[in-house]
PDB file of C-alpha atoms in Angstrom:
ATOM      1  CA  MET A 657       0.000   0.000   0.000  1.00  0.00           C
ATOM      2  CA  LEU A 658       1.517   3.303  -1.056  1.00  0.00           C
ATOM      3  CA  ILE A 659       0.450   6.493   0.644  1.00  0.00           C
ATOM      4  CA  ALA A 660       1.368  10.144   0.914  1.00  0.00           C
ATOM      5  CA  ARG A 661       1.843  11.821   4.312  1.00  0.00           C
ATOM      6  CA  GLY A 662       3.639  15.015   5.215  1.00  0.00           C
ATOM      7  CA  ASP A 663       7.303  14.130   4.768  1.00  0.00           C
ATOM      8  CA  LEU A 664       6.363  10.820   3.115  1.00  0.00           C
ATOM      9  CA  ALA A 665       6.393  11.347  -0.644  1.00  0.00           C
ATOM     10  CA  MET A 666       4.004   9.733  -3.066  1.00  0.00           C
ATOM     11  CA  GLY A 667       5.283   6.317  -4.084  1.00  0.00           C
ATOM     12  CA  GLU A 668       7.119   5.604  -0.811  1.00  0.00           C
ATOM     13  CA  SER A 669       5.972   2.742   1.391  1.00  0.00           C
ATOM     14  CA  VAL A 670       5.326   2.989   5.110  1.00  0.00           C
ATOM     15  CA  ARG A 671       8.593   2.479   7.022  1.00  0.00           C
ATOM     16  CA  VAL A 672       8.205   0.409  10.185  1.00  0.00           C
ATOM     17  CA  LEU A 673      10.377  -0.317  13.213  1.00  0.00           C
ATOM     18  CA  VAL A 674       9.459  -3.657  14.816  1.00  0.00           C
ATOM     19  CA  VAL A 675       9.897  -3.998  18.581  1.00  0.00           C
ATOM     20  CA  GLN A 676       9.337  -7.562  19.721  1.00  0.00           C
ATOM     21  CA  SER A 677      11.139  -9.818  22.194  1.00  0.00           C
ATOM     22  CA  GLY A 678      12.232 -13.248  20.996  1.00  0.00           C
ATOM     23  CA  SER A 679      14.084 -13.526  17.710  1.00  0.00           C
ATOM     24  CA  LEU A 680      11.692 -16.028  16.127  1.00  0.00           C
ATOM     25  CA  MET A 681       8.599 -14.018  16.990  1.00  0.00           C
ATOM     26  CA  ARG A 682      10.320 -10.802  15.890  1.00  0.00           C
ATOM     27  CA  GLN A 683      11.176 -12.330  12.505  1.00  0.00           C
ATOM     28  CA  ALA A 684       7.613 -13.607  12.159  1.00  0.00           C
ATOM     29  CA  VAL A 685       6.193 -10.144  12.865  1.00  0.00           C
ATOM     30  CA  ALA A 686       8.614  -8.539  10.395  1.00  0.00           C
ATOM     31  CA  GLN A 687       7.679 -11.049   7.697  1.00  0.00           C
ATOM     32  CA  ARG A 688       3.990 -10.491   8.361  1.00  0.00           C
ATOM     33  CA  LEU A 689       4.384  -6.743   8.061  1.00  0.00           C
ATOM     34  CA  GLU A 690       6.380  -6.930   4.844  1.00  0.00           C
ATOM     35  CA  ALA A 691       3.837  -9.348   3.411  1.00  0.00           C
ATOM     36  CA  SER A 692       1.169  -6.725   4.101  1.00  0.00           C
ATOM     37  CA  GLY A 693       3.000  -4.241   1.892  1.00  0.00           C
ATOM     38  CA  VAL A 694       5.099  -2.120   4.278  1.00  0.00           C
ATOM     39  CA  GLN A 695       8.874  -1.772   4.651  1.00  0.00           C
ATOM     40  CA  VAL A 696      10.572  -2.977   7.843  1.00  0.00           C
ATOM     41  CA  VAL A 697      13.545  -0.636   8.363  1.00  0.00           C
ATOM     42  CA  GLY A 698      14.606  -1.720  11.844  1.00  0.00           C
ATOM     43  CA  GLN A 699      14.128  -4.282  14.580  1.00  0.00           C
ATOM     44  CA  ALA A 700      14.633  -4.205  18.343  1.00  0.00           C
ATOM     45  CA  ALA A 701      14.167  -6.637  21.210  1.00  0.00           C
ATOM     46  CA  THR A 702      14.207  -4.268  24.198  1.00  0.00           C
ATOM     47  CA  ASN A 703      13.100  -0.783  25.129  1.00  0.00           C
ATOM     48  CA  ALA A 704      16.670   0.528  25.100  1.00  0.00           C
ATOM     49  CA  GLU A 705      17.410  -0.967  21.676  1.00  0.00           C
ATOM     50  CA  ALA A 706      14.165   0.527  20.361  1.00  0.00           C
ATOM     51  CA  LEU A 707      15.215   4.050  21.369  1.00  0.00           C
ATOM     52  CA  VAL A 708      18.564   3.594  19.624  1.00  0.00           C
ATOM     53  CA  GLU A 709      16.990   2.135  16.480  1.00  0.00           C
ATOM     54  CA  TYR A 710      14.406   4.916  16.294  1.00  0.00           C
ATOM     55  CA  ALA A 711      17.123   7.570  16.337  1.00  0.00           C
ATOM     56  CA  GLN A 712      18.974   5.747  13.555  1.00  0.00           C
ATOM     57  CA  CYS A 713      16.153   4.954  11.126  1.00  0.00           C
ATOM     58  CA  TYR A 714      13.391   7.418  12.069  1.00  0.00           C
ATOM     59  CA  PRO A 715      10.479   5.183  10.954  1.00  0.00           C
ATOM     60  CA  ASP A 716       6.960   6.266  10.072  1.00  0.00           C
ATOM     61  CA  VAL A 717       5.479   3.773  12.539  1.00  0.00           C
ATOM     62  CA  VAL A 718       6.753   1.716  15.463  1.00  0.00           C
ATOM     63  CA  THR A 719       4.974  -1.576  16.148  1.00  0.00           C
ATOM     64  CA  VAL A 720       5.407  -2.867  19.673  1.00  0.00           C
ATOM     65  CA  ASP A 721       4.066  -5.700  21.771  1.00  0.00           C
ATOM     66  CA  VAL A 722       2.619  -4.802  25.162  1.00  0.00           C
ATOM     67  CA  ARG A 723       4.875  -7.376  26.789  1.00  0.00           C
ATOM     68  CA  LEU A 724       8.554  -7.405  25.874  1.00  0.00           C
ATOM     69  CA  GLY A 725       9.930 -10.201  27.974  1.00  0.00           C
ATOM     70  CA  ALA A 726      10.541  -8.740  31.436  1.00  0.00           C
ATOM     71  CA  GLU A 727       9.845  -5.212  30.144  1.00  0.00           C
ATOM     72  CA  SER A 728       6.653  -3.368  29.326  1.00  0.00           C
ATOM     73  CA  GLY A 729       5.782  -2.127  25.874  1.00  0.00           C
ATOM     74  CA  LEU A 730       3.578   0.496  27.549  1.00  0.00           C
ATOM     75  CA  VAL A 731       6.676   2.005  29.161  1.00  0.00           C
ATOM     76  CA  LEU A 732       8.372   2.066  25.768  1.00  0.00           C
ATOM     77  CA  ILE A 733       5.448   4.003  24.291  1.00  0.00           C
ATOM     78  CA  SER A 734       5.833   6.676  26.962  1.00  0.00           C
ATOM     79  CA  ASP A 735       9.621   6.767  26.543  1.00  0.00           C
ATOM     80  CA  LEU A 736       9.437   7.120  22.757  1.00  0.00           C
ATOM     81  CA  LEU A 737       6.943   9.961  22.992  1.00  0.00           C
ATOM     82  CA  GLU A 738       9.043  11.623  25.685  1.00  0.00           C
ATOM     83  CA  PHE A 739      12.115  11.832  23.464  1.00  0.00           C
ATOM     84  CA  TYR A 740      10.380  11.813  20.065  1.00  0.00           C
ATOM     85  CA  PRO A 741       6.949  13.449  20.469  1.00  0.00           C
ATOM     86  CA  ASP A 742       6.060  13.017  16.795  1.00  0.00           C
ATOM     87  CA  ALA A 743       6.595   9.239  16.967  1.00  0.00           C
ATOM     88  CA  VAL A 744       3.662   7.083  15.853  1.00  0.00           C
ATOM     89  CA  VAL A 745       3.360   3.878  17.873  1.00  0.00           C
ATOM     90  CA  VAL A 746       0.958   1.020  17.194  1.00  0.00           C
ATOM     91  CA  VAL A 747       0.591  -1.945  19.523  1.00  0.00           C
ATOM     92  CA  TYR A 748       0.666  -5.208  17.561  1.00  0.00           C
ATOM     93  CA  SER A 749      -0.198  -7.858  20.100  1.00  0.00           C
ATOM     94  CA  GLY A 750      -1.396 -11.412  20.451  1.00  0.00           C
ATOM     95  CA  HIS A 751      -3.640 -10.319  23.335  1.00  0.00           C
ATOM     96  CA  VAL A 752      -7.243  -9.459  22.431  1.00  0.00           C
ATOM     97  CA  ASP A 753      -7.563  -7.533  25.661  1.00  0.00           C
ATOM     98  CA  ALA A 754      -9.679  -4.380  26.035  1.00  0.00           C
ATOM     99  CA  ARG A 755      -7.918  -3.443  29.269  1.00  0.00           C
ATOM    100  CA  LEU A 756      -4.494  -3.546  27.626  1.00  0.00           C
ATOM    101  CA  ALA A 757      -5.810  -1.590  24.659  1.00  0.00           C
ATOM    102  CA  ARG A 758      -7.084   1.162  26.943  1.00  0.00           C
ATOM    103  CA  GLN A 759      -3.751   1.280  28.757  1.00  0.00           C
ATOM    104  CA  ALA A 760      -1.875   1.494  25.445  1.00  0.00           C
ATOM    105  CA  LEU A 761      -4.026   4.391  24.223  1.00  0.00           C
ATOM    106  CA  ALA A 762      -3.602   6.149  27.568  1.00  0.00           C
ATOM    107  CA  ALA A 763       0.176   5.796  27.191  1.00  0.00           C
ATOM    108  CA  GLY A 764      -0.011   7.512  23.804  1.00  0.00           C
ATOM    109  CA  ALA A 765      -0.334   4.673  21.297  1.00  0.00           C
ATOM    110  CA  ALA A 766      -1.956   5.597  17.987  1.00  0.00           C
ATOM    111  CA  GLY A 767      -3.633   2.211  17.688  1.00  0.00           C
ATOM    112  CA  TYR A 768      -3.980  -1.358  18.910  1.00  0.00           C
ATOM    113  CA  ILE A 769      -4.041  -4.213  16.407  1.00  0.00           C
ATOM    114  CA  CYS A 770      -4.293  -7.916  17.240  1.00  0.00           C
ATOM    115  CA  ARG A 771      -2.152 -10.515  15.512  1.00  0.00           C
ATOM    116  CA  GLY A 772      -5.294 -12.202  14.272  1.00  0.00           C
ATOM    117  CA  ALA A 773      -5.813  -9.304  11.864  1.00  0.00           C
ATOM    118  CA  SER A 774      -5.515 -10.115   8.180  1.00  0.00           C
ATOM    119  CA  ARG A 775      -2.756  -8.624   6.053  1.00  0.00           C
ATOM    120  CA  ALA A 776      -5.296  -6.250   4.519  1.00  0.00           C
ATOM    121  CA  GLU A 777      -6.492  -5.146   7.967  1.00  0.00           C
ATOM    122  CA  LEU A 778      -2.920  -4.664   9.165  1.00  0.00           C
ATOM    123  CA  ARG A 779      -1.983  -2.647   6.075  1.00  0.00           C
ATOM    124  CA  GLU A 780      -5.090  -0.487   6.407  1.00  0.00           C
ATOM    125  CA  ALA A 781      -4.416   0.166  10.109  1.00  0.00           C
ATOM    126  CA  LEU A 782      -0.842   1.313   9.484  1.00  0.00           C
ATOM    127  CA  CYS A 783      -1.911   3.523   6.601  1.00  0.00           C
ATOM    128  CA  ARG A 784      -4.596   5.114   8.760  1.00  0.00           C
ATOM    129  CA  VAL A 785      -2.266   6.040  11.609  1.00  0.00           C
ATOM    130  CA  VAL A 786       0.375   7.407   9.228  1.00  0.00           C
ATOM    131  CA  SER A 787      -2.244   9.567   7.528  1.00  0.00           C
ATOM    132  CA  GLY A 788      -3.281  10.955  10.917  1.00  0.00           C
ATOM    133  CA  ARG A 789      -6.562   9.100  11.486  1.00  0.00           C
ATOM    134  CA  ARG A 790      -6.212   7.954  15.073  1.00  0.00           C
ATOM    135  CA  PRO A 791      -6.741   6.007  17.179  1.00  0.00           C
ATOM    136  CA  VAL A 792      -7.035   2.836  15.110  1.00  0.00           C
ATOM    137  CA  LEU A 793      -8.495  -0.107  17.011  1.00  0.00           C
ATOM    138  CA  ASP A 794      -8.848  -3.732  16.068  1.00  0.00           C
ATOM    139  CA  PRO A 795     -12.546  -4.469  15.367  1.00  0.00           C
ATOM    140  CA  ARG A 796     -12.345  -7.356  17.858  1.00  0.00           C
ATOM    141  CA  LEU A 797     -12.005  -4.825  20.679  1.00  0.00           C
ATOM    142  CA  VAL A 798     -15.681  -3.962  20.803  1.00  0.00           C
ATOM    143  CA  GLU A 799     -15.527  -2.787  24.419  1.00  0.00           C
ATOM    144  CA  VAL A 800     -12.908  -0.156  23.645  1.00  0.00           C
ATOM    145  CA  ARG A 801     -14.518   1.024  20.432  1.00  0.00           C
ATOM    146  CA  SER A 802     -17.891   1.582  22.089  1.00  0.00           C
ATOM    147  CA  GLU A 803     -16.421   2.683  25.421  1.00  0.00           C
ATOM    148  CA  ALA A 804     -18.954   0.328  27.008  1.00  0.00           C
ATOM    149  CA  VAL A 805     -16.494  -0.849  29.634  1.00  0.00           C
ATOM    150  CA  PRO A 806     -15.298   1.880  32.034  1.00  0.00           C
ATOM    151  CA  ASP A 807     -11.610   2.182  32.817  1.00  0.00           C
ATOM    152  CA  PRO A 808     -11.161   1.860  36.613  1.00  0.00           C
ATOM    153  CA  ALA A 809      -7.749   3.537  36.450  1.00  0.00           C
ATOM    154  CA  ALA A 810      -9.153   6.506  34.554  1.00  0.00           C
ATOM    155  CA  ALA A 811     -12.054   6.820  36.976  1.00  0.00           C
ATOM    156  CA  ALA A 812      -9.710   6.759  39.952  1.00  0.00           C
ATOM    157  CA  SER A 813      -7.257   9.246  38.405  1.00  0.00           C
ATOM    158  CA  PRO A 814      -9.080  11.902  36.323  1.00  0.00           C
ATOM    159  CA  VAL A 815      -6.046  14.203  36.255  1.00  0.00           C
ATOM    160  CA  PRO A 816      -4.188  13.923  32.903  1.00  0.00           C
ATOM    161  CA  GLN A 817      -0.767  12.346  33.152  1.00  0.00           C
ATOM    162  CA  LEU A 818       1.882  14.504  31.465  1.00  0.00           C
ATOM    163  CA  THR A 819       5.472  13.507  30.735  1.00  0.00           C
ATOM    164  CA  ALA A 820       8.340  15.345  32.400  1.00  0.00           C
ATOM    165  CA  ARG A 821       9.028  17.302  29.210  1.00  0.00           C
ATOM    166  CA  GLN A 822       5.360  18.211  28.830  1.00  0.00           C
ATOM    167  CA  ARG A 823       5.349  19.517  32.402  1.00  0.00           C
ATOM    168  CA  GLN A 824       8.364  21.684  31.549  1.00  0.00           C
ATOM    169  CA  VAL A 825       6.549  23.110  28.527  1.00  0.00           C
ATOM    170  CA  LEU A 826       3.408  23.721  30.596  1.00  0.00           C
ATOM    171  CA  ASP A 827       5.426  25.485  33.318  1.00  0.00           C
ATOM    172  CA  LEU A 828       7.052  27.787  30.765  1.00  0.00           C
ATOM    173  CA  VAL A 829       3.720  28.622  29.117  1.00  0.00           C
ATOM    174  CA  ALA A 830       2.260  29.433  32.544  1.00  0.00           C
ATOM    175  CA  ALA A 831       5.302  31.620  33.267  1.00  0.00           C
ATOM    176  CA  GLY A 832       4.605  33.693  30.158  1.00  0.00           C
ATOM    177  CA  THR A 833       6.721  32.035  27.468  1.00  0.00           C
ATOM    178  CA  THR A 834       4.119  31.637  24.750  1.00  0.00           C
ATOM    179  CA  SER A 835       5.844  31.506  21.365  1.00  0.00           C
ATOM    180  CA  ASN A 836       7.186  28.234  19.981  1.00  0.00           C
ATOM    181  CA  LYS A 837      10.471  29.955  19.161  1.00  0.00           C
ATOM    182  CA  ASP A 838      11.032  31.111  22.744  1.00  0.00           C
ATOM    183  CA  LEU A 839       9.993  27.734  24.159  1.00  0.00           C
ATOM    184  CA  ALA A 840      12.401  25.988  21.793  1.00  0.00           C
ATOM    185  CA  LYS A 841      15.260  28.215  22.952  1.00  0.00           C
ATOM    186  CA  GLU A 842      14.465  27.595  26.612  1.00  0.00           C
ATOM    187  CA  LEU A 843      14.343  23.806  26.209  1.00  0.00           C
ATOM    188  CA  PHE A 844      17.014  23.407  23.489  1.00  0.00           C
ATOM    189  CA  ILE A 845      14.654  21.559  21.178  1.00  0.00           C
ATOM    190  CA  SER A 846      13.221  22.315  17.749  1.00  0.00           C
ATOM    191  CA  GLU A 847      10.123  24.456  17.201  1.00  0.00           C
ATOM    192  CA  LYS A 848       8.432  21.464  15.559  1.00  0.00           C
ATOM    193  CA  THR A 849       8.973  19.431  18.714  1.00  0.00           C
ATOM    194  CA  VAL A 850       7.529  22.267  20.795  1.00  0.00           C
ATOM    195  CA  LYS A 851       4.469  22.292  18.552  1.00  0.00           C
ATOM    196  CA  SER A 852       4.023  18.541  19.034  1.00  0.00           C
ATOM    197  CA  HIS A 853       4.256  18.927  22.803  1.00  0.00           C
ATOM    198  CA  ILE A 854       1.736  21.780  22.816  1.00  0.00           C
ATOM    199  CA  GLU A 855      -0.703  19.747  20.716  1.00  0.00           C
ATOM    200  CA  ARG A 856      -0.443  16.783  23.088  1.00  0.00           C
ATOM    201  CA  ILE A 857      -0.820  18.973  26.187  1.00  0.00           C
ATOM    202  CA  THR A 858      -3.873  20.831  24.854  1.00  0.00           C
ATOM    203  CA  ALA A 859      -5.444  17.499  23.895  1.00  0.00           C
ATOM    204  CA  SER A 860      -4.702  15.987  27.327  1.00  0.00           C
ATOM    205  CA  LEU A 861      -6.104  19.014  29.154  1.00  0.00           C
ATOM    206  CA  ASP A 862      -9.073  19.239  26.752  1.00  0.00           C
ATOM    207  CA  VAL A 863      -8.620  22.865  25.700  1.00  0.00           C
ATOM    208  CA  SER A 864      -8.606  24.416  22.229  1.00  0.00           C
ATOM    209  CA  ARG A 865      -5.940  27.124  22.662  1.00  0.00           C
ATOM    210  CA  ARG A 866      -2.631  27.316  24.490  1.00  0.00           C
ATOM    211  CA  ALA A 867      -3.784  30.502  26.228  1.00  0.00           C
ATOM    212  CA  GLN A 868      -6.286  28.356  28.122  1.00  0.00           C
ATOM    213  CA  LEU A 869      -3.612  25.977  29.403  1.00  0.00           C
ATOM    214  CA  PRO A 870      -2.587  27.795  32.625  1.00  0.00           C
ATOM    215  CA  LEU A 871      -6.159  28.179  33.931  1.00  0.00           C
ATOM    216  CA  ARG A 872      -7.076  24.613  33.018  1.00  0.00           C
ATOM    217  CA  ALA A 873      -3.888  23.311  34.623  1.00  0.00           C
ATOM    218  CA  VAL A 874      -4.735  25.161  37.842  1.00  0.00           C
ATOM    219  CA  GLU A 875      -8.250  23.699  37.789  1.00  0.00           C
ATOM    220  CA  LEU A 876      -6.800  20.192  37.483  1.00  0.00           C
ATOM    221  CA  GLY A 877      -4.198  20.788  40.178  1.00  0.00           C
ATOM    222  CA  LEU A 878      -1.266  20.574  37.778  1.00  0.00           C
ATOM    223  CA  LEU A 879      -0.194  24.141  38.636  1.00  0.00           C
ATOM    224  CA  PRO A 880      -0.502  26.054  41.920  1.00  0.00           C
ATOM    225  CA  ALA A 881      -3.264  28.619  42.107  1.00  0.00           C
ATOM    226  CA  ALA A 882      -1.007  31.108  43.866  1.00  0.00           C
ATOM    227  CA  GLY A 883       2.529  31.528  45.092  1.00  0.00           C
ATOM    228  CA  GLY A 884       4.381  32.907  42.111  1.00  0.00           C
ATOM    229  CA  GLU A 885       5.051  31.726  38.603  1.00  0.00           C
ATOM    230  CA  PRO A 886       6.822  28.412  37.910  1.00  0.00           C
ATOM    231  CA  ALA A 887      10.581  28.490  37.974  1.00  0.00           C
ATOM    232  CA  ARG A 888      12.134  28.877  34.544  1.00  0.00           C
ATOM    233  CA  LEU A 889      14.578  26.279  33.406  1.00  0.00           C
ATOM    234  CA  ALA A 890      18.270  27.094  33.349  1.00  0.00           C
ATOM    235  CA  PHE A 891      20.631  25.599  30.804  1.00  0.00           C
ATOM    236  CA  SER A 892      24.338  26.052  30.410  1.00  0.00           C
ATOM    237  CA  ARG A 893      24.809  25.785  26.652  1.00  0.00           C
ATOM    238  CA  PRO A 894      23.160  27.408  23.660  1.00  0.00           C
ATOM    239  CA  ALA A 895      20.705  25.609  21.421  1.00  0.00           C
ATOM    240  CA  THR A 896      23.114  25.782  18.503  1.00  0.00           C
ATOM    241  CA  ALA A 897      25.593  23.686  20.467  1.00  0.00           C
ATOM    242  CA  MET A 898      22.905  21.115  21.208  1.00  0.00           C
ATOM    243  CA  LEU A 899      21.830  20.954  17.592  1.00  0.00           C
ATOM    244  CA  GLY A 900      25.254  21.183  16.095  1.00  0.00           C
ATOM    245  CA  GLY A 901      24.134  24.267  14.149  1.00  0.00           C
ATOM    246  CA  VAL A 902      23.811  22.189  10.965  1.00  0.00           C
ATOM    247  CA  PRO A 903      20.456  22.090   9.162  1.00  0.00           C
ATOM    248  CA  ASP A 904      19.349  18.760   7.777  1.00  0.00           C
ATOM    249  CA  ARG A 905      18.613  18.067   4.117  1.00  0.00           C
ATOM    250  CA  ARG A 906      15.078  19.367   4.518  1.00  0.00           C
ATOM    251  CA  GLY A 907      16.316  22.750   5.747  1.00  0.00           C
ATOM    252  CA  ASN A 908      15.661  22.272   9.449  1.00  0.00           C
ATOM    253  CA  THR A 909      17.425  20.921  12.505  1.00  0.00           C
ATOM    254  CA  ARG A 910      15.146  18.017  13.335  1.00  0.00           C
ATOM    255  CA  HIS A 911      17.528  15.229  12.429  1.00  0.00           C
ATOM    256  CA  ALA A 912      20.454  17.044  14.003  1.00  0.00           C
ATOM    257  CA  TRP A 913      18.375  17.384  17.143  1.00  0.00           C
ATOM    258  CA  ARG A 914      17.503  13.703  17.063  1.00  0.00           C
ATOM    259  CA  ARG A 915      21.182  12.821  16.868  1.00  0.00           C
ATOM    260  CA  ALA A 916      21.884  15.133  19.776  1.00  0.00           C
ATOM    261  CA  GLN A 917      19.037  13.641  21.797  1.00  0.00           C
ATOM    262  CA  SER A 918      20.389  10.129  21.336  1.00  0.00           C
ATOM    263  CA  GLY A 919      24.082  11.034  21.597  1.00  0.00           C
ATOM    264  CA  PRO A 920      26.456  10.761  24.572  1.00  0.00           C
ATOM    265  CA  GLY A 921      25.511  13.003  27.446  1.00  0.00           C
ATOM    266  CA  SER A 922      21.937  13.498  26.268  1.00  0.00           C
ATOM    267  CA  PRO A 923      18.860  12.292  28.226  1.00  0.00           C
ATOM    268  CA  ALA A 924      18.080   9.595  25.699  1.00  0.00           C
ATOM    269  CA  GLY A 925      21.731   8.667  25.319  1.00  0.00           C
ATOM    270  CA  ALA A 926      22.057   8.125  29.043  1.00  0.00           C
ATOM    271  CA  ARG A 927      19.117   5.746  29.023  1.00  0.00           C
ATOM    272  CA  VAL A 928      20.284   3.697  26.074  1.00  0.00           C
ATOM    273  CA  ALA A 929      24.056   3.796  26.538  1.00  0.00           C
ATOM    274  CA  ASN A 930      24.166   0.144  27.528  1.00  0.00           C
ATOM    275  CA  ALA A 931      22.279  -0.850  24.406  1.00  0.00           C
ATOM    276  CA  ARG A 932      24.764   0.733  22.007  1.00  0.00           C
ATOM    277  CA  GLY A 933      27.219  -2.078  22.506  1.00  0.00           C
ATOM    278  CA  SER A 934      24.661  -4.746  21.710  1.00  0.00           C
ATOM    279  CA  SER A 935      24.726  -6.547  18.370  1.00  0.00           C
ATOM    280  CA  LYS A 936      22.432  -5.380  15.591  1.00  0.00           C
ATOM    281  CA  LEU A 937      19.332  -7.441  15.001  1.00  0.00           C
TER     282      LEU A 937
END
């Protein structure tokens, strides 16, 4: 299936990173995906390896199982979106489980597809998430699609869960830093990444404009109602040093930023340093 999406030109196939524990199962998933008409550009067995592989191949979609041996695929979803907020993650699991599907969507997954799906269904699901139509749910998950079964965790914790980076962005917006350019300078990230964070925060807090974020955050208890504005973040090096000051082939610094985020001394690099010495899959 060939599609067109943003940076994906007409005639290019969907590029997929497969995250699955167990070499035999991982190969089976990769073969299934390629048979459905997509291109597998990377494979990983663990959360750490997945972060490294994502930085190297920058796929259109990441497919992940909810259970990766002793690790959790749900944690990986959160980690990927923390470091790469424009990542598109789809759970591809052998578990037809509405509870797991809800948890995956809450973690930020763009869809949940069961391994019983046909090649046509799998291809259609991946094309939908890449084109921006989300979430995509396996038709077998009737409870999730109809929202007939309440989520006990959601009922017990109505306050939206933001990542550490999203909290930093929210704090800066509340402190008066409103433009994407200024936010990017404060956090040493690209303006596109700031935009992705803002979109996720406004969606999580259920507001339509960023100007509404501070008041809504106070209502939800995410920001104090009084006592001064949030402390601004202090950094010791300029953004150009973080990005290397070299624009990528598309005229922006996104890929340079990604390399910096996954390089030595960076937050992502610190978390995946042990995985860099592992053998390629």
